[in-house]
PDB file of C-alpha atoms in Angstrom:
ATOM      1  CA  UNK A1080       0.000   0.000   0.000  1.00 92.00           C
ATOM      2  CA  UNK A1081       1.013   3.302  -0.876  1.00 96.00           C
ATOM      3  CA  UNK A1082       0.793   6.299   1.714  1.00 97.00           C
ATOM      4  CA  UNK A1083       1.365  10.067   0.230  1.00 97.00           C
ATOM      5  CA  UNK A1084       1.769  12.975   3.046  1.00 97.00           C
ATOM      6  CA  UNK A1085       1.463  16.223   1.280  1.00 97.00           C
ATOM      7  CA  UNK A1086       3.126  18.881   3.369  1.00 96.00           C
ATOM      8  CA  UNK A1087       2.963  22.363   2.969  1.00 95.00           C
ATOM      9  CA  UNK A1088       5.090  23.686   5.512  1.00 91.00           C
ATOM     10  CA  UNK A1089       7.373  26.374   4.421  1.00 89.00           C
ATOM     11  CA  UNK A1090      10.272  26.786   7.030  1.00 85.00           C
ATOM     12  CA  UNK A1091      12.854  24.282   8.042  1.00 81.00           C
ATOM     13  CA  UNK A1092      12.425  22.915  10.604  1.00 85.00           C
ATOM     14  CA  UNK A1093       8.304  22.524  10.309  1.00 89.00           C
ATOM     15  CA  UNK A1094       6.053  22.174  12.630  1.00 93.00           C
ATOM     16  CA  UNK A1095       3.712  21.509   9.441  1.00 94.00           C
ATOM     17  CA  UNK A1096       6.738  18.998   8.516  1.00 95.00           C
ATOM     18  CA  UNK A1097       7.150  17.369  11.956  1.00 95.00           C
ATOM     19  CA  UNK A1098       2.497  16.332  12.226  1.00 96.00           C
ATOM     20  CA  UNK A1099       2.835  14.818   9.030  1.00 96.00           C
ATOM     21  CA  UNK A1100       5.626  12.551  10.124  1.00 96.00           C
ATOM     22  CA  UNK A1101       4.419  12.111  12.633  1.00 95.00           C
ATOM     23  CA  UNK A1102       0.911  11.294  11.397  1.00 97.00           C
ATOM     24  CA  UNK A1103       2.587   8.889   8.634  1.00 96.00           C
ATOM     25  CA  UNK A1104       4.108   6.953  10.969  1.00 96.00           C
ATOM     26  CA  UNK A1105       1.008   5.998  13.156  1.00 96.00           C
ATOM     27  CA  UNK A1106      -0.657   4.765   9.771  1.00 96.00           C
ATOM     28  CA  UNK A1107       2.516   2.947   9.212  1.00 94.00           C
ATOM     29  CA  UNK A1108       2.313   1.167  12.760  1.00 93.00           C
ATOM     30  CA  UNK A1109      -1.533   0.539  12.292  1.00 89.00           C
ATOM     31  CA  UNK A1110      -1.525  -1.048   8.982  1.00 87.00           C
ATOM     32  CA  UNK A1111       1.396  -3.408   7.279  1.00 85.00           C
ATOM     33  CA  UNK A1112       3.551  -3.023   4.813  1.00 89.00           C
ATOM     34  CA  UNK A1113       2.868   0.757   4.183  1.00 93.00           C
ATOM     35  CA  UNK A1114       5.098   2.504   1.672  1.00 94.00           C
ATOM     36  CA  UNK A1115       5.688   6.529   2.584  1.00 96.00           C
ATOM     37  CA  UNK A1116       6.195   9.229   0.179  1.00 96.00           C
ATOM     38  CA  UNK A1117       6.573  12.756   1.182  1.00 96.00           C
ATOM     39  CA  UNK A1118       5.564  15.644  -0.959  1.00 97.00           C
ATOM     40  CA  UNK A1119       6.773  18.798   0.156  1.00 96.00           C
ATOM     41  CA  UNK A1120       5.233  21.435  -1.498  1.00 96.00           C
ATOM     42  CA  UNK A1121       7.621  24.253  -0.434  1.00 95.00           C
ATOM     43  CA  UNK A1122       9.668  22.794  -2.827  1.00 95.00           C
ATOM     44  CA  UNK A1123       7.719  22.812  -5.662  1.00 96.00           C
ATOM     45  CA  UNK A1124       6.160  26.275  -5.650  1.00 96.00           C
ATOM     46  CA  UNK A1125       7.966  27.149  -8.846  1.00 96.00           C
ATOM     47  CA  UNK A1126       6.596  24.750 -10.569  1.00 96.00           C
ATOM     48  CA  UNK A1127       3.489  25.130  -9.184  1.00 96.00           C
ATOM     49  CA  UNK A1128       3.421  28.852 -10.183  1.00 96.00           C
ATOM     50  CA  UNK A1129       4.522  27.692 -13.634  1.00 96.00           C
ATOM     51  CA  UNK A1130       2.005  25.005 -14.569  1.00 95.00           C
ATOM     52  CA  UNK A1131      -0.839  27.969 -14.023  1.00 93.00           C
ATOM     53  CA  UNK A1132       0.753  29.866 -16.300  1.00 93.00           C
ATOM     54  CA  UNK A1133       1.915  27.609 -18.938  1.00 92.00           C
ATOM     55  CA  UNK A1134      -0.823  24.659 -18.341  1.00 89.00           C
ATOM     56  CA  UNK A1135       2.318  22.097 -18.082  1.00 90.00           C
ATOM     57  CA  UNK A1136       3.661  20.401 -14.899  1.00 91.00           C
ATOM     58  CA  UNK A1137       7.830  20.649 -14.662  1.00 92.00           C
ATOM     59  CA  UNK A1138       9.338  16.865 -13.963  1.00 94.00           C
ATOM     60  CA  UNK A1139       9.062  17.576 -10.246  1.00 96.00           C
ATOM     61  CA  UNK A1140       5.919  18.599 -10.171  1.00 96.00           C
ATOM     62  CA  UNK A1141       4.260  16.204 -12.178  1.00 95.00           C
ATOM     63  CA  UNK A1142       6.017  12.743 -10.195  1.00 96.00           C
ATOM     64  CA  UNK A1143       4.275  14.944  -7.664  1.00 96.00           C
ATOM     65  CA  UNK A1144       0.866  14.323  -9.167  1.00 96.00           C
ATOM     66  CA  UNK A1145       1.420  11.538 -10.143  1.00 96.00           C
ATOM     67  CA  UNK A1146       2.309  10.109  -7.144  1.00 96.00           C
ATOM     68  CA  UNK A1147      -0.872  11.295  -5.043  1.00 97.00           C
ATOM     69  CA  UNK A1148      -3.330   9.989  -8.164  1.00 96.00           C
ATOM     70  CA  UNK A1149      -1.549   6.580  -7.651  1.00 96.00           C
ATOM     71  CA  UNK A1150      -1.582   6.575  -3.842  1.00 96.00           C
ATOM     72  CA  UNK A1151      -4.060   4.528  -1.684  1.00 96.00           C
ATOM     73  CA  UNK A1152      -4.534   6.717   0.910  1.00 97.00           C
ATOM     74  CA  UNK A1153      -2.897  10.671   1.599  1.00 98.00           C
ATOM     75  CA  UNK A1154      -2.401  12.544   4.691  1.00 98.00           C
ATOM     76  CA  UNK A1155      -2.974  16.417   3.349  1.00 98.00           C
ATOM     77  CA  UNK A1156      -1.546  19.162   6.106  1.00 97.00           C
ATOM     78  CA  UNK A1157      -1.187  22.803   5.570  1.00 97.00           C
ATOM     79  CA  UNK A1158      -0.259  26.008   7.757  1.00 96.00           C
ATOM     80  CA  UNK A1159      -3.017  27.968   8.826  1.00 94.00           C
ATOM     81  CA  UNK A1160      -2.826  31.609   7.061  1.00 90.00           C
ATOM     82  CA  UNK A1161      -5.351  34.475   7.362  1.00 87.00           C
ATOM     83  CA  UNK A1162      -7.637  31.698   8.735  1.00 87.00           C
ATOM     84  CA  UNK A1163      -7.473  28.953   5.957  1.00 92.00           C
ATOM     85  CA  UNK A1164      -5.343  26.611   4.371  1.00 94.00           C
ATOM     86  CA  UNK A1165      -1.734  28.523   2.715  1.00 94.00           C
ATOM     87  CA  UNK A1166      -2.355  29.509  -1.250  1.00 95.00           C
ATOM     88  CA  UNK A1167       0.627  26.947  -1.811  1.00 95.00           C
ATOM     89  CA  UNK A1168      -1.265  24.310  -0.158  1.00 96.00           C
ATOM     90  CA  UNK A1169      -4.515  25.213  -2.514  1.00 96.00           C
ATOM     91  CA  UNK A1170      -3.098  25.982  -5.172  1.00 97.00           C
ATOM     92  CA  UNK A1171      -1.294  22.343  -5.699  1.00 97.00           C
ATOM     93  CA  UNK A1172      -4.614  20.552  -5.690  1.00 97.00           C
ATOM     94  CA  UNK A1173      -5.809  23.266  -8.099  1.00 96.00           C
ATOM     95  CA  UNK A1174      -3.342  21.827 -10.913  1.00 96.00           C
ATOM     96  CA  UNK A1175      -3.976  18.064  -9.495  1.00 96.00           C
ATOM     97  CA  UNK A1176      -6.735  16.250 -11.891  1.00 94.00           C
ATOM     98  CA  UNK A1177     -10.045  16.583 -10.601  1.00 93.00           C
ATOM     99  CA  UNK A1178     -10.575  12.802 -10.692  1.00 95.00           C
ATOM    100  CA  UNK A1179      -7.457  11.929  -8.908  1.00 96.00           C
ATOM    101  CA  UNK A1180      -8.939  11.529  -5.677  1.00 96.00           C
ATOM    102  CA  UNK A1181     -12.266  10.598  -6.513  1.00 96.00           C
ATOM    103  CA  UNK A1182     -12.746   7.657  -3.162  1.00 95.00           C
ATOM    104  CA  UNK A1183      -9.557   8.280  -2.246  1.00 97.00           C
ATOM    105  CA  UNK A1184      -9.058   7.764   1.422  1.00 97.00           C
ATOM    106  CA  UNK A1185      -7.939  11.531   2.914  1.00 97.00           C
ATOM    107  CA  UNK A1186      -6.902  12.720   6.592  1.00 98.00           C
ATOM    108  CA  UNK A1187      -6.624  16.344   6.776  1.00 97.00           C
ATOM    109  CA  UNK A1188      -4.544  17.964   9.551  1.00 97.00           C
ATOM    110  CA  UNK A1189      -3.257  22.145   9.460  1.00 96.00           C
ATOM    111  CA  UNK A1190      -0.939  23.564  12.192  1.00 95.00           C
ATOM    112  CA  UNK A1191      -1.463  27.499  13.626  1.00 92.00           C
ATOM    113  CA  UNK A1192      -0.143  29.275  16.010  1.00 86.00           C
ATOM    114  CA  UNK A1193      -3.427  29.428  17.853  1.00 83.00           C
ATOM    115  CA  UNK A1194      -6.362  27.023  18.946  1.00 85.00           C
ATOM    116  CA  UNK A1195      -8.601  29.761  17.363  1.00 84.00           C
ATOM    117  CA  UNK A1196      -7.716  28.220  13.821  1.00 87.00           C
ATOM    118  CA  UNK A1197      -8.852  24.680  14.943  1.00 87.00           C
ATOM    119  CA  UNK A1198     -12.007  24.984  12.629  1.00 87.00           C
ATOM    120  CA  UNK A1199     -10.021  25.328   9.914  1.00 92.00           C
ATOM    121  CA  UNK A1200     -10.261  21.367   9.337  1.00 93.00           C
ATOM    122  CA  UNK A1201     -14.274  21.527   8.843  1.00 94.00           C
ATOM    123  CA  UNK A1202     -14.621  25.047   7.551  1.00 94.00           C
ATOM    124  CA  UNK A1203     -11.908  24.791   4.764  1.00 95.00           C
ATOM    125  CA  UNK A1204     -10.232  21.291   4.087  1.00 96.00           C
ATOM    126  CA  UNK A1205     -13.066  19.092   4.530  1.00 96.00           C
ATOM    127  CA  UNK A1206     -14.832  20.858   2.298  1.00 96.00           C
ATOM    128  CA  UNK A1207     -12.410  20.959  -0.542  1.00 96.00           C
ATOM    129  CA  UNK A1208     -11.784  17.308   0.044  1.00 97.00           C
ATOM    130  CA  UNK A1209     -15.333  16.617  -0.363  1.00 96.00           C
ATOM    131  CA  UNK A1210     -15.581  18.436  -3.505  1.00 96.00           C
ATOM    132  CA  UNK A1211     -12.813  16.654  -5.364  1.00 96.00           C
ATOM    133  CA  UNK A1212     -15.145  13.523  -3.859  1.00 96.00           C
ATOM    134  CA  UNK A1213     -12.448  11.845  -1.549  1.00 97.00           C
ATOM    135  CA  UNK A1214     -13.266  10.322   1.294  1.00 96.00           C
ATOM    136  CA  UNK A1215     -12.332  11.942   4.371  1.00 97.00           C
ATOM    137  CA  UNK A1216     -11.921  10.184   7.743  1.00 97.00           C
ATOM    138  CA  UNK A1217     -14.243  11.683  10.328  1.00 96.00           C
ATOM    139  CA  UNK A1218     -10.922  12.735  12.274  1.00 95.00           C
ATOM    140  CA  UNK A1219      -9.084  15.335  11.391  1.00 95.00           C
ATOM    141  CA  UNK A1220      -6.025  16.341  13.131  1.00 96.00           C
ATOM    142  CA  UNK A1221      -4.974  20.288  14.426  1.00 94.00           C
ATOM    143  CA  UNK A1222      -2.000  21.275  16.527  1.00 93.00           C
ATOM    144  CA  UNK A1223      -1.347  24.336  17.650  1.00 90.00           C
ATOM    145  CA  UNK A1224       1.802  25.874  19.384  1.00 86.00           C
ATOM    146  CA  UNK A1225       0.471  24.552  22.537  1.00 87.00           C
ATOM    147  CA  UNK A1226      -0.548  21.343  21.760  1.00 86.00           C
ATOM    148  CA  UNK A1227       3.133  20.038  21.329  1.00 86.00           C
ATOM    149  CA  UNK A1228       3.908  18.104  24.125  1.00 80.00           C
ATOM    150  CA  UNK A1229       0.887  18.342  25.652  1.00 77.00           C
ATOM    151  CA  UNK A1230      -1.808  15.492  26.222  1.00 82.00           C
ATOM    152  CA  UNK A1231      -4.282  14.545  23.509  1.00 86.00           C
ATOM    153  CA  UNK A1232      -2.279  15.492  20.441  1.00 91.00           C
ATOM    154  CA  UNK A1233      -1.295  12.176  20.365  1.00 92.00           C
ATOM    155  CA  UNK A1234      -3.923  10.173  21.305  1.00 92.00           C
ATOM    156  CA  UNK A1235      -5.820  12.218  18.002  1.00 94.00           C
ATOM    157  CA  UNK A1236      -3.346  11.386  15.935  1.00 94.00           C
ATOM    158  CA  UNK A1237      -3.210   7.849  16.621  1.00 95.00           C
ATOM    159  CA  UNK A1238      -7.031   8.152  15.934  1.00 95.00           C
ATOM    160  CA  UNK A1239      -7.131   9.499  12.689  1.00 96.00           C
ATOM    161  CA  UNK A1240      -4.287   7.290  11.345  1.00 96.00           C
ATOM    162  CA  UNK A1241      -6.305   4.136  12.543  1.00 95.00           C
ATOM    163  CA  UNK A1242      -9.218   5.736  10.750  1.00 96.00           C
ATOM    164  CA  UNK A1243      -7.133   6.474   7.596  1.00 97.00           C
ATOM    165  CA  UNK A1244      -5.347   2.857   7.521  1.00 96.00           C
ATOM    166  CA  UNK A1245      -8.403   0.500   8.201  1.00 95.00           C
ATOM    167  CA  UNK A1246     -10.018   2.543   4.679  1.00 95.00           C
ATOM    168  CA  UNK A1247      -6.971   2.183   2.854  1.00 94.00           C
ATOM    169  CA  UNK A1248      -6.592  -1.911   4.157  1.00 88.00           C
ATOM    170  CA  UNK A1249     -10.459  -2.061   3.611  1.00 83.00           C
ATOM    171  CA  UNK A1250     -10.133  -0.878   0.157  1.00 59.00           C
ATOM    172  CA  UNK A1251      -6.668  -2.699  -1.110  1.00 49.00           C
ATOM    173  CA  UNK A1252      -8.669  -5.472   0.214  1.00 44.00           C
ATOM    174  CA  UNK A1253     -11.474  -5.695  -2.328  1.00 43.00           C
ATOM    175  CA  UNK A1254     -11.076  -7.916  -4.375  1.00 39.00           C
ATOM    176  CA  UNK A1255     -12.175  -7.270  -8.012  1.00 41.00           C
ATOM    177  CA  UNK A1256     -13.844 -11.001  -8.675  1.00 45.00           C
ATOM    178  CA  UNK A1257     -15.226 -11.286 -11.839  1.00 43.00           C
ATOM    179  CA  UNK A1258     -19.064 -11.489 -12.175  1.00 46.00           C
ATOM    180  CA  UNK A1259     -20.980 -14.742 -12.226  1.00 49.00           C
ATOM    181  CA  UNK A1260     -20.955 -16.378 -15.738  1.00 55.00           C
ATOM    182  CA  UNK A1261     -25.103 -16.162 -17.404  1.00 59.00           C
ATOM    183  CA  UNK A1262     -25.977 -19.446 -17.937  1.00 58.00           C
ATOM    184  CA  UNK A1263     -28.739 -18.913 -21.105  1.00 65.00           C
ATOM    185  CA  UNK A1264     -32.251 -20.594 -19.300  1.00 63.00           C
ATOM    186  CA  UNK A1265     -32.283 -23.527 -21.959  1.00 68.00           C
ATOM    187  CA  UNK A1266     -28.663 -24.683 -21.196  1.00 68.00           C
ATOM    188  CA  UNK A1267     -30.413 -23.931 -17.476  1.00 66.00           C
ATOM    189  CA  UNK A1268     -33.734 -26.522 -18.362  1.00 65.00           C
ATOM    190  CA  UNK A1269     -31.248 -29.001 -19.927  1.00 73.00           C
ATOM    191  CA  UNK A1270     -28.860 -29.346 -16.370  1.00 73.00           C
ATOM    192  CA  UNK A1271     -32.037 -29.762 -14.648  1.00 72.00           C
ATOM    193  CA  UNK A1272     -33.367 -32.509 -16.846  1.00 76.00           C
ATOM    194  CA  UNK A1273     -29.860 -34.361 -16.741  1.00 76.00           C
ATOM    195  CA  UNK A1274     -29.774 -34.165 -13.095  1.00 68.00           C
TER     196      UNK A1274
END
């Protein structure tokens, strides 16, 4: 199964950064054999910037893409700004396909400076999510400045990734079988008649 954590944390070291890592690797101990890729955004804002204006994704950018359309689940986390998600953050799903993550398993998660911006999750990302028709687990995660170190960050994380890894084992589980053969009602009258 492949996991993709799309960060858009923009200094180094992140506190953006540090909940998706963190957040990838409860998934990872909640559901076997998980492969993690990171997209960090910050480092693609170029090309970002570029694909609006020229309609074409640079290499980066589109192994990028191309990695979250292939993934089985994604962990999505932004920086709060002016009360939303970051532009960055935004405007990389904005170039993404609009069918890429149509029943894709999603957990959203932001970082702020403040637990004022906790609503972020249900009055911004959730809603974007559910417009590109992803499935979003019912948990999303928010940390602010004060929530690092302290109790109940971690017992929400560990929450949302069980959420996120029993849809992406439920749904690597299905099994495509094919449908039942029709058996045309004479060859149907004859197999009764033999038996």
């Amino acid at each position: 199964m492949k996991l993709v954590v799309v960060s858009a944390g923009l200094s180094v070291p992140s506190s953006t950064r540090l909940l998706a890592d963190r957040l990838a690797a409860a998934v990872g101990r909640q559901a076997a054999g998980v492969e993690v890729e990171v997209v960090e955004l910050r480092d693609l804002a170029v090309e970002i910037a570029h694909n609006f204006t020229n309609g074409f994704p640079g290499r980066r950018l589109a192994a990028a893409l191309e990695a979250v359309t292939e993934a089985d689940g994604v962990i999505a986390v932004t920086p709060v700004f002016t009360g939303s998600y970051s532009g960055l953050f935004k405007s990389f799903f904005d170039v993404l396909d609009k069918e890429a993550l149509v029943g894709k398993p999603v957990l959203i998660a932001a970082t702020g400076g403040t637990a004022r911006h906790s609503l972020v999750l249900e009055h911004a990302l959730r809603p974007m999510f559910a417009y590109l028709r992803a499935v979003v687990v019912p948990t999303g995660v928010y940390a602010a400045s004060e929530d690092w170190g302290a109790e109940g960050l971690e017992a929400r994380i560990e929450r949302a990734a069980g959420e996120l890894a029993a849809l992406m084992t439920g749904l690597s589980g299905v099994r495509q079988e094919a449908p039942p053969a029709v058996v045309p009602f004479e060859e149907q009258l004859a197999r009764l008649a033999a038996s």
